[in-house]
Coordinates of C-alpha atoms in Angstrom, one line a residue:
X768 CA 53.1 109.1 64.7
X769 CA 55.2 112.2 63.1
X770 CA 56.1 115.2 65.4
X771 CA 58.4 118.2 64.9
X772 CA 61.1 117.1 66.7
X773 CA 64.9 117.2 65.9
X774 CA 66.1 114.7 63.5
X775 CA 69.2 112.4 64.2
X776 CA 72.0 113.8 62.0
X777 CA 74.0 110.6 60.1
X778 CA 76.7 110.8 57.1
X779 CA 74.0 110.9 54.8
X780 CA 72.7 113.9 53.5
X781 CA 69.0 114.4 54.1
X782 CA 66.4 113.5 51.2
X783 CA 62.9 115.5 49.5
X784 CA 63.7 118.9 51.5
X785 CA 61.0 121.8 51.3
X786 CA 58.2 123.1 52.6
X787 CA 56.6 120.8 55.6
X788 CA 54.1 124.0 56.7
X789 CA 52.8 127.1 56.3
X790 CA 50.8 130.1 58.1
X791 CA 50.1 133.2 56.6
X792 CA 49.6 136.7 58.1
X793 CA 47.2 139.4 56.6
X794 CA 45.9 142.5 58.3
X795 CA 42.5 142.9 59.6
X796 CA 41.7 145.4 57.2
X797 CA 40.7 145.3 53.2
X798 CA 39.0 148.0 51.0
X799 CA 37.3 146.7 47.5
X800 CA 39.0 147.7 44.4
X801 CA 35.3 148.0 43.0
X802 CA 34.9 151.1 45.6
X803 CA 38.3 152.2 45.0
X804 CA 37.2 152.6 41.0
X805 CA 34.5 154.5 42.4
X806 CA 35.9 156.4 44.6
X807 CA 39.2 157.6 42.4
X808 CA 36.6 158.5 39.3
X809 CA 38.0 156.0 36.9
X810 CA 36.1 153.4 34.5
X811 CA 34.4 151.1 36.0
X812 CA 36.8 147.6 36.0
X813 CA 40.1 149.5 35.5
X814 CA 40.8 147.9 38.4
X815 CA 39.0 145.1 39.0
X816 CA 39.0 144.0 35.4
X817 CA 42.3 145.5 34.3
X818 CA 44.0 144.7 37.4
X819 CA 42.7 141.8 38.1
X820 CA 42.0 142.4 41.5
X821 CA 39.0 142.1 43.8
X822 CA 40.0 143.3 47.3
X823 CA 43.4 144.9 48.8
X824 CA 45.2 144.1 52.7
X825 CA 45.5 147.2 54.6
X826 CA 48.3 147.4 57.5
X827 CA 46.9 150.4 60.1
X828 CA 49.2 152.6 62.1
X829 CA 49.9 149.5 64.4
X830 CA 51.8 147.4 62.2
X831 CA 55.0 147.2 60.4
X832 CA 57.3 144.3 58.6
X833 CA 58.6 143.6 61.8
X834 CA 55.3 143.4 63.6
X835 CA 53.7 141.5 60.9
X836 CA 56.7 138.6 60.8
X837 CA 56.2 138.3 64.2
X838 CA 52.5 137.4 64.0
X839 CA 53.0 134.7 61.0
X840 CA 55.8 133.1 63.0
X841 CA 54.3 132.9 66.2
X842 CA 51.2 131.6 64.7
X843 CA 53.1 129.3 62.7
X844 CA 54.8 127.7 66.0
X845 CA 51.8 127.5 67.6
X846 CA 49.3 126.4 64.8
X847 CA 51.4 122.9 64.6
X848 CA 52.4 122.4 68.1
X849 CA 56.6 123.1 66.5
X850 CA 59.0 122.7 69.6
X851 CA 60.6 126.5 70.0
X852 CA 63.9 124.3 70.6
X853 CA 63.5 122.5 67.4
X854 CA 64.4 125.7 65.1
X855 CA 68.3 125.8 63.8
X856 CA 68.1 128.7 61.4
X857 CA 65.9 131.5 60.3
X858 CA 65.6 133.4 57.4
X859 CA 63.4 136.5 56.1
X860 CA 62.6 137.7 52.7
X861 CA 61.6 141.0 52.4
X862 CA 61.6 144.8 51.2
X863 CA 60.1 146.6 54.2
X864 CA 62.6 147.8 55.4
X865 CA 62.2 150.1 58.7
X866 CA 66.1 149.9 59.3
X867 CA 69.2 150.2 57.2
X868 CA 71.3 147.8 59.4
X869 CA 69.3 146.1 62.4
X870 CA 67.4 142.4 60.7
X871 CA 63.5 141.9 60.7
X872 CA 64.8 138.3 62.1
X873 CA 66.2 140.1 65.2
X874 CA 63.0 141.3 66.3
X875 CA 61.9 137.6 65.4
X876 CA 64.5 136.4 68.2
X877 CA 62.6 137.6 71.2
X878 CA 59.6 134.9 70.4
X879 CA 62.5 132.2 70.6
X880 CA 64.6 133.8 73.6
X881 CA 61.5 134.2 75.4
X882 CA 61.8 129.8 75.0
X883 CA 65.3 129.7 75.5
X884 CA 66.3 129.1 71.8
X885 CA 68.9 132.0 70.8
X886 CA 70.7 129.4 68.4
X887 CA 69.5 130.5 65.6
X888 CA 71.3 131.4 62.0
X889 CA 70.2 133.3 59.3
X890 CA 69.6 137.1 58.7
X891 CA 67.7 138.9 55.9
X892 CA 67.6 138.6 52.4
X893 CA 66.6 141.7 50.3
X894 CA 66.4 142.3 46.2
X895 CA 62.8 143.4 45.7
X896 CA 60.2 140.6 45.8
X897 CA 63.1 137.9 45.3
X898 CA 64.1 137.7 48.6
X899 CA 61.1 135.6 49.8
X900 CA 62.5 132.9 47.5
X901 CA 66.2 133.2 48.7
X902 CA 65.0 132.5 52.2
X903 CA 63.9 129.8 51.0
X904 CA 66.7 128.0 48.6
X905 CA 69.2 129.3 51.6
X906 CA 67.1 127.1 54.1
X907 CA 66.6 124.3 52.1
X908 CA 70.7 124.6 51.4
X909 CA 71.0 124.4 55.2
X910 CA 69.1 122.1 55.5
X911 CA 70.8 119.9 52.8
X912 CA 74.5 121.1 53.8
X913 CA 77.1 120.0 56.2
X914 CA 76.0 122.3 58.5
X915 CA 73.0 120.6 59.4
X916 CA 72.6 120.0 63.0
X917 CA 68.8 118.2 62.7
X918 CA 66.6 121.2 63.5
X919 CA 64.0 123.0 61.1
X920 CA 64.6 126.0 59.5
X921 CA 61.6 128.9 58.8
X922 CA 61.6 131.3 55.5
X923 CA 59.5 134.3 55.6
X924 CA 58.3 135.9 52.7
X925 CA 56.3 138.8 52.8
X926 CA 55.7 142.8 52.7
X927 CA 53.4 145.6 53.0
X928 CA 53.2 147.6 49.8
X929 CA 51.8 150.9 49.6
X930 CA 52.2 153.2 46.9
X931 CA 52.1 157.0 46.6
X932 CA 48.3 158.6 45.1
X933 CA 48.3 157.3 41.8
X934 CA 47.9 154.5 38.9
X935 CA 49.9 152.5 40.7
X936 CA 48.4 152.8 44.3
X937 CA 45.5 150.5 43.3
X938 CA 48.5 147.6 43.3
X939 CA 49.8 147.7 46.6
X940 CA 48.6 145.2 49.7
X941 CA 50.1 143.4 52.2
X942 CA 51.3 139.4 53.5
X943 CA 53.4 137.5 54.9
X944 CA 54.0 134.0 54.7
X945 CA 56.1 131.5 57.1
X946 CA 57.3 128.4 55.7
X947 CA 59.0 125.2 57.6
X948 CA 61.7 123.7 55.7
X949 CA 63.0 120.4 56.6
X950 CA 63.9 116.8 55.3
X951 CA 60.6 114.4 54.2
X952 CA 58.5 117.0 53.1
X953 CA 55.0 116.7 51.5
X954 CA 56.5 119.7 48.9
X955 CA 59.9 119.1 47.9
X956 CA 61.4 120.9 45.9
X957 CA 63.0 119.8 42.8
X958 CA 66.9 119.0 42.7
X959 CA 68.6 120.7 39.9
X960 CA 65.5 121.6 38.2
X961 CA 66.1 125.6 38.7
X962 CA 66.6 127.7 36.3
X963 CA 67.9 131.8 36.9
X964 CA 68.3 134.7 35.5
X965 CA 69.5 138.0 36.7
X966 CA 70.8 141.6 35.5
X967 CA 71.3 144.7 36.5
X968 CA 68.0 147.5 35.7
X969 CA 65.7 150.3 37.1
X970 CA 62.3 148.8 36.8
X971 CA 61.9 149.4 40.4
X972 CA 63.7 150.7 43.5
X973 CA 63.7 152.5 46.5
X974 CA 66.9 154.7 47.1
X975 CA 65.9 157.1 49.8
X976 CA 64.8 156.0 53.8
X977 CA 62.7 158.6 54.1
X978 CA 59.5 157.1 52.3
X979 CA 57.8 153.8 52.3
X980 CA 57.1 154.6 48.4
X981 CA 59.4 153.0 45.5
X982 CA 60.4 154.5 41.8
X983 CA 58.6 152.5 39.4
X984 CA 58.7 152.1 35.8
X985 CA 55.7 150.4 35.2
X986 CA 56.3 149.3 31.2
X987 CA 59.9 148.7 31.7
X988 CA 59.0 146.5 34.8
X989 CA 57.0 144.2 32.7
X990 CA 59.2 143.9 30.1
X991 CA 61.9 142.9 32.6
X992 CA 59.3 140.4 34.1
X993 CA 58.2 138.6 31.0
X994 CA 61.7 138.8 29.4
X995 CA 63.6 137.2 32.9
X996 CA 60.3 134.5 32.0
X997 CA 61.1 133.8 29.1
X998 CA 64.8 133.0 29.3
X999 CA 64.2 131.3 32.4
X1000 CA 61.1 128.7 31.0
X1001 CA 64.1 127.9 27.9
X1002 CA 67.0 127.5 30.7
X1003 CA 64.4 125.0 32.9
X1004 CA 63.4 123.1 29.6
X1005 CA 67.0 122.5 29.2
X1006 CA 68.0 121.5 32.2
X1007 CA 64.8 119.1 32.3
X1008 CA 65.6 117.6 29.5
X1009 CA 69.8 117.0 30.6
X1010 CA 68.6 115.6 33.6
X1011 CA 66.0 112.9 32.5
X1012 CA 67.0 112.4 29.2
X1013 CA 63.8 113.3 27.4
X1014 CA 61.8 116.5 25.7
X1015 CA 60.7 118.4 28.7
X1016 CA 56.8 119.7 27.7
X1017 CA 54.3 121.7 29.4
X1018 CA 51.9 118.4 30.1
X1019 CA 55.3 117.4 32.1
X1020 CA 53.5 120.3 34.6
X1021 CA 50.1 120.3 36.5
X1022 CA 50.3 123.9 37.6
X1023 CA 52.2 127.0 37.4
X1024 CA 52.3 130.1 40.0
X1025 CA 53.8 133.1 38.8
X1026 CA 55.2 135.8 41.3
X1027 CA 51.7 138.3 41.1
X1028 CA 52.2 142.0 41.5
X1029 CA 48.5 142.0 39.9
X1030 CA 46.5 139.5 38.5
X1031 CA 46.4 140.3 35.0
X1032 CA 50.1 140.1 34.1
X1033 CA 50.0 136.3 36.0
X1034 CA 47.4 136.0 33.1
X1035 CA 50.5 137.6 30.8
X1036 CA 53.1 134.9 32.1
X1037 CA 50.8 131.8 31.5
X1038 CA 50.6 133.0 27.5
X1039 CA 54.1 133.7 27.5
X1040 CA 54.6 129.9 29.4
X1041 CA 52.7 128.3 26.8
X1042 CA 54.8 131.0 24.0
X1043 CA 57.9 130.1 25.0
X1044 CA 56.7 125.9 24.2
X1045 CA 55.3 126.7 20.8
X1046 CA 58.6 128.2 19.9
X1047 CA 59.9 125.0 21.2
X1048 CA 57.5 122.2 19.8
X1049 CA 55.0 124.4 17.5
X1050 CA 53.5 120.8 16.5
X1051 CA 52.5 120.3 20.2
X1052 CA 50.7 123.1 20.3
X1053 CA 48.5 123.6 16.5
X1054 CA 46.3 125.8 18.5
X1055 CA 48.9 128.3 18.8
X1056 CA 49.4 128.6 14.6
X1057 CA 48.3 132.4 14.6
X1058 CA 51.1 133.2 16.3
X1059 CA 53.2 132.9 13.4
X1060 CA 51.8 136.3 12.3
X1061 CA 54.1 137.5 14.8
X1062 CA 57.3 136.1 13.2
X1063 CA 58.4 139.6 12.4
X1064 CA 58.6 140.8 15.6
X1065 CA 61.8 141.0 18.3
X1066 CA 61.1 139.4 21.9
X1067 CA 61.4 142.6 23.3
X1068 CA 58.4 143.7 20.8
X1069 CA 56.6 141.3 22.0
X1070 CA 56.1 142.5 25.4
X1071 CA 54.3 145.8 24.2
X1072 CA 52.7 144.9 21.1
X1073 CA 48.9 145.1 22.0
X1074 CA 47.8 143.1 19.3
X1075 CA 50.8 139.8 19.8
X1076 CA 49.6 140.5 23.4
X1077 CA 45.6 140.4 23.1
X1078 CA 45.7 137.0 20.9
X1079 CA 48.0 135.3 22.6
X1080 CA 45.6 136.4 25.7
X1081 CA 42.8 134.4 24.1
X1082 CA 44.6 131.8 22.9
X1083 CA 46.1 130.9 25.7
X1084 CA 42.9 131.1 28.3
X1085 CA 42.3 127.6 29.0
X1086 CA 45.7 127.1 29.3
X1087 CA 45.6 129.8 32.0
X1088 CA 42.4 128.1 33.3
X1089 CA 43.9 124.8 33.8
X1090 CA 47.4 125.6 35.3
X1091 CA 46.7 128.9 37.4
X1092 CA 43.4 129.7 38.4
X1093 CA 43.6 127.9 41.0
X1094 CA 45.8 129.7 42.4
X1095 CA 45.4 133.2 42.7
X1096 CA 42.9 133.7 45.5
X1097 CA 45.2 135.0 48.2
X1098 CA 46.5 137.4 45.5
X1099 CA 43.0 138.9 44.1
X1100 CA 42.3 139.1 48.0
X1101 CA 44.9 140.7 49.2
X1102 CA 47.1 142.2 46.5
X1103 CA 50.3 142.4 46.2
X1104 CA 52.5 141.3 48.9
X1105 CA 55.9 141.2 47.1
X1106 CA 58.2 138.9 48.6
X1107 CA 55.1 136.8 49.8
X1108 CA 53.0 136.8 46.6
X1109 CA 54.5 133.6 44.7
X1110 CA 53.7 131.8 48.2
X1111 CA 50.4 133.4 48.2
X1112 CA 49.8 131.8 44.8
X1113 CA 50.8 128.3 46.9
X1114 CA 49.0 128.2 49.6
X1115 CA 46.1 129.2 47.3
X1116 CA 46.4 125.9 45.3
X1117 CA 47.0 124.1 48.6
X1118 CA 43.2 126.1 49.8
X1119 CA 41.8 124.9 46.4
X1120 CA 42.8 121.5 45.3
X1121 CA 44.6 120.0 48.4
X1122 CA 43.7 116.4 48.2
X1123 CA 44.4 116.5 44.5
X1124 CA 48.0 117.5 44.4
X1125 CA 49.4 114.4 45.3
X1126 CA 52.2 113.3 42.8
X1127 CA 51.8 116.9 40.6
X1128 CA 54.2 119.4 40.3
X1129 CA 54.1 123.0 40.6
X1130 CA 55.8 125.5 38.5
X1131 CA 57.2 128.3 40.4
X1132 CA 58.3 131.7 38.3
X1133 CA 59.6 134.2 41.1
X1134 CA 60.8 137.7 40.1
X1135 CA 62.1 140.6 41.9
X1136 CA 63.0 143.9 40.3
X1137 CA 66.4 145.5 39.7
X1138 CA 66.4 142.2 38.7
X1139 CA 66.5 138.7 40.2
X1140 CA 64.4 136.0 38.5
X1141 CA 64.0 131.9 39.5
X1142 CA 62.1 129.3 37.8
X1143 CA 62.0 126.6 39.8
X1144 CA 59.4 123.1 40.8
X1145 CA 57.7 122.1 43.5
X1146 CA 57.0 118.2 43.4
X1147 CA 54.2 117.5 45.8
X1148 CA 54.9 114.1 47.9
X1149 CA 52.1 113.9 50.7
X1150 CA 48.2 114.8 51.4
X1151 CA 48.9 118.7 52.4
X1152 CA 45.1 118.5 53.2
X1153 CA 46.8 119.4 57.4
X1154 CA 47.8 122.7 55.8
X1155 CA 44.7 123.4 54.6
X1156 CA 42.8 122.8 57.6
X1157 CA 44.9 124.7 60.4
X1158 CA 45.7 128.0 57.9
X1159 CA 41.5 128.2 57.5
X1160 CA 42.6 130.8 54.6
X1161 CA 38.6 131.7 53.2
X1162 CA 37.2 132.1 56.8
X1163 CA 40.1 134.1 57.8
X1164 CA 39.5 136.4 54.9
X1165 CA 36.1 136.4 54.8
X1166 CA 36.1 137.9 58.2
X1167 CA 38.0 141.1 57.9
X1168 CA 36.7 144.5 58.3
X1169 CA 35.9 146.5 55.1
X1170 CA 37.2 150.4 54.8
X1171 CA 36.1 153.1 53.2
X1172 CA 37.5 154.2 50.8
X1173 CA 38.2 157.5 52.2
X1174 CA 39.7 156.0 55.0
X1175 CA 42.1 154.0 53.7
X1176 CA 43.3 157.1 51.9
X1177 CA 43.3 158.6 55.7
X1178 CA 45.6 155.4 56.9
X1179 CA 47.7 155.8 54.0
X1180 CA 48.0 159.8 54.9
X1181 CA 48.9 159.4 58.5
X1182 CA 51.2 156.5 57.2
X1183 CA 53.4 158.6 55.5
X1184 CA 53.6 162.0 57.9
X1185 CA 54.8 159.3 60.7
X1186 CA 57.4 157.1 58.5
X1187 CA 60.2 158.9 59.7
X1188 CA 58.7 160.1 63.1
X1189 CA 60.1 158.5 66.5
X1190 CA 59.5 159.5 70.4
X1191 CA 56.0 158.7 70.4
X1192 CA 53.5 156.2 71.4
X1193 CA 51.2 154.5 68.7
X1194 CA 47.6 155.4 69.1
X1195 CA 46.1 152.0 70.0
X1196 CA 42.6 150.3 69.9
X1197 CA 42.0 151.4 66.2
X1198 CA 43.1 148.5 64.2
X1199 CA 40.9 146.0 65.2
X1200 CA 43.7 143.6 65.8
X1201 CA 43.0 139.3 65.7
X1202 CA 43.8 137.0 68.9
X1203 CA 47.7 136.5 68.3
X1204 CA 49.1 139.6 66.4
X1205 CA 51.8 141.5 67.4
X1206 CA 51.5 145.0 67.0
X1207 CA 54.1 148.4 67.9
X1208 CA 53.2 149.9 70.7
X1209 CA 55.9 152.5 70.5
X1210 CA 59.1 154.6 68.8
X1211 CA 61.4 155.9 71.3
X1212 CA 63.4 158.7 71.9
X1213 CA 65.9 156.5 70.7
X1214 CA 64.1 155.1 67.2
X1215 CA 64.5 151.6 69.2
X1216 CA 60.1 149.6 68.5
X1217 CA 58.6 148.5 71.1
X1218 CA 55.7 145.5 70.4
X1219 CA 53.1 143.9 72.6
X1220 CA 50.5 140.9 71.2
X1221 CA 46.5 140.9 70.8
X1222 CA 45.4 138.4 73.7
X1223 CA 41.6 138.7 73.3
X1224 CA 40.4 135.2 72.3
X1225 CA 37.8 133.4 70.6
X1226 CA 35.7 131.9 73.5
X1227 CA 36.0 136.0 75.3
X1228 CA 34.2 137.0 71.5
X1229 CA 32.1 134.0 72.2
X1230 CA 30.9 135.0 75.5
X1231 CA 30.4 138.9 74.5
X1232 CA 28.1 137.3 71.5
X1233 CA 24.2 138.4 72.0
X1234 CA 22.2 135.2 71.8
X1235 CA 23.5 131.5 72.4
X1236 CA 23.0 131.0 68.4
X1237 CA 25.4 133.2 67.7
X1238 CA 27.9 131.8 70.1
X1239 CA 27.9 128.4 69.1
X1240 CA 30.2 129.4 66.0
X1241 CA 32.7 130.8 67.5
X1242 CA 32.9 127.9 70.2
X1243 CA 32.8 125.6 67.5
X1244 CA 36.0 127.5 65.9
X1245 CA 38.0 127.3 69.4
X1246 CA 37.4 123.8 69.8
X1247 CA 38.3 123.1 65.9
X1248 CA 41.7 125.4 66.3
X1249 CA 42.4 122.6 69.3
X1250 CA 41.7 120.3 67.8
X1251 CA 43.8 120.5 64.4
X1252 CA 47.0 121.1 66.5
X1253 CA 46.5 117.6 67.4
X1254 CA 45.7 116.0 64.4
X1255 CA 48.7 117.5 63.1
X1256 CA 50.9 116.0 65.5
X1257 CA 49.3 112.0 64.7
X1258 CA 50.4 112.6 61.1

């Protein structure tokens, strides 16, 4: 029988460290990028087709980064029965910021004072969406270090990204993901398979305080993206190949998840994936020969040459078929959730193919603007079937409320007029808020948040239904969320 309790700390250091679960936290609210086409007069699919998106997260007027953490690790803790006691360090990885100096993780530390647990390390990491992924290499370091004391460490990587009215508004969304890192994980990650690669530009930023809203240049950003790809797959391959002794080659991989700010330019990284292998082994990869059209041009023409671009899109399809569809639900639901999207893109795979990732590994590209870039592995060692079954990821977003259009651009509206605003109270009720989510209640005189949780529950919903059909559901989904906090706790 395997719990979450604290592990006996010996000489030795501890072995296969990663990710041993997950939650996830998305807003109750979505509007469809098919409306959104619509509705802002452009073709139809720019979005949907262009984009690669289906649906976009929504945060309403009662939620912010810290709010949103607080919901993904409570529900975390709770989902799989974790000991408050039994955390030792805590880390977040995000961009939202709401204050200059004062952590997200210190709001975090009134669910674990309220339990007596205020030994805690860890702060916040910030560089655009990168910081999702420090949180987790510094935990897993922790974990791995001298410094060890037995306990678990949680990484949180998520967002809420909103954009000013315009092209790139249609690519914001929101998430947040909570990850337990420990010893004997079912998804380790690799030692010394990690591959880096950072430099100092203005694809993306946000200088001022006074607006959720970055700077953002769009080409230059995915230049920045597929060129921090490209050295990165070389540096891995080399690495690979110093550590086992042998060619490292794409079939060496089962999947790849690319950080997502949309889905089309994860469709992008795939070709350049399976590029940067023909330039490597061009007789692995005969199907690839056109390419060498292409000879002529610089890497950096590559990444805006339409034409290089459009055949290595269709040359590369299965390719993307095999190693990433799988993947990119959360994403195409959601949007983009920054720090949080590379782990959207795993917990997708876990949603999809669960009982088949036993023994595969996991290619993880992870890039934040300005620029910080990782490409790192997953190796997965256990059934991660349990994660599956307590996140529920397609009934939880297959029960969210649609917007309008219209209101969504409302939200948005009212977003921005109260950014900077304090010494009010938060207009409550509207948000349609799930059983277990924090939301601010209030902004001081002060600027200091206040919070409060969501306590109405499944079986109240289930007692409030109209006929006794319809309440057998949502008894049967309080008696199933029971029950898989125990199952958890046999493994």
């Amino acid at each position: 029988m395997a719990s979450f309790s604290t592990h006996a700390v010996t000489d030795s250091r501890p072995a296969n460290v990663g990710i041993k679960a997950m939650e996830f936290y998305v807003p109750q609210w979505y509007v469809s990028q098919a409306d959104l086409e619509q509705y802002d007069g452009v073709s139809q699919g720019k979005y949907t087709i262009g984009l690669g998106q289906t649906n976009m997260a929504v945060c309403g007027q009662q939620e912010d980064i810290n709010s949103v953490c607080m919901s993904a690790v409570a529900n975390l803790m709770e989902k799989y029965n974790i000991p408050w006691d039994a955390i030792g360090r805590l880390e977040v990885g995000t961009e939202s910021l709401v204050d200059k100096s004062k952590a997200v993780k210190t709001s975090l530390m009134d669910l674990f004072a309220a339990h007596g647990n205020t030994d805690i390390e860890g702060v916040d990491s910030k560089n655009a969406c990168y910081g999702g992924t420090a949180a987790v290499f510094n935990s897993a370091a922790w974990v791995e270090s001298s410094a060890w004391d037995g306990r678990y460490a949680i990484a949180i990587a998520g967002d809420i990204a909103v954009y000013e009215k315009g092209p790139a508004r249609p690519t914001g969304g929101a998430g947040v993901f909570a990850m337990l890192i420990g010893p004997e994980a079912p998804l380790v990650l690799e030692p010394r398979l990690r591959a880096t690669h950072m430099e100092n530009v203005w694809d993306f930023y946000k200088p001022t305080m006074v607006s959720e809203y970055p700077r953002v240049d769009g080409h230059l950003s995915n230049a920045c993206y597929l060129r921090a790809l490209d050295i990165c797959y070389q540096r891995y391959a080399d690495k690979y190949e110093a550590a086992h002794g042998q060619p490292w080659t794409m079939d060496k991989a089962d999947f790849a998840i690319f950080h997502a700010p949309y889905n089309k330019l994860v469709q992008k990284s795939m070709g350049r994936f399976v590029y940067q292998e023909f330039l490597r082994h061009p007789e692995a990869l005969p199907e690839l020969a056109p390419m060498k059209d292409f000879a002529q041009l610089s890497n950096e023409e590559t990444y805006v040459d339409r034409d290089f671009q459009k055949q290595l899109s269709a040359l590369t399809k299965p390719h993307y078929q095999k190693y990433v569809q799988d993947s990119e639900y959360i994403t195409k639901e959601c949007g983009n959730s920054y720090c949080g999207s590379l782990y959207a893109g795993l917990l997708s795979l876990i949603d999809n193919k669960a009982k088949d990732l036993v023994g595969k590994r996991i290619m993880m590209f992870s890039y934040g603007s300005g620029l910080a870039a990782t490409l790192f592995s997953i190796k997965v060692n256990e059934d991660v079937s349990f994660i599956k079954d307590t996140v529920q990821v397609k009934p939880r977003l297959e029960s969210r409320t649609k917007l309008e259009p219209s209101t969504f651009e409302q939200e948005l509206e009212t977003r921005e007029n109260n950014y900077t605003k304090f010494d009010y109270q938060i207009p409550q009720g509207a948000a349609g808020l799930r059983r277990g989510t924090y939301f601010l209640t209030e902004i001081d005189a002060l600027e200091r948040r206040k919070y409060s949780r969501a306590y109405s529950t499944l079986a109240r919903r289930a007692m409030h239904t109209t006929t006794p059909a319809a309440r057998l559901p949502a008894a049967q989904s309080l008696m199933t969320t029971a029950l898989r906090g125990l199952r958890f706790l046999k493994r």
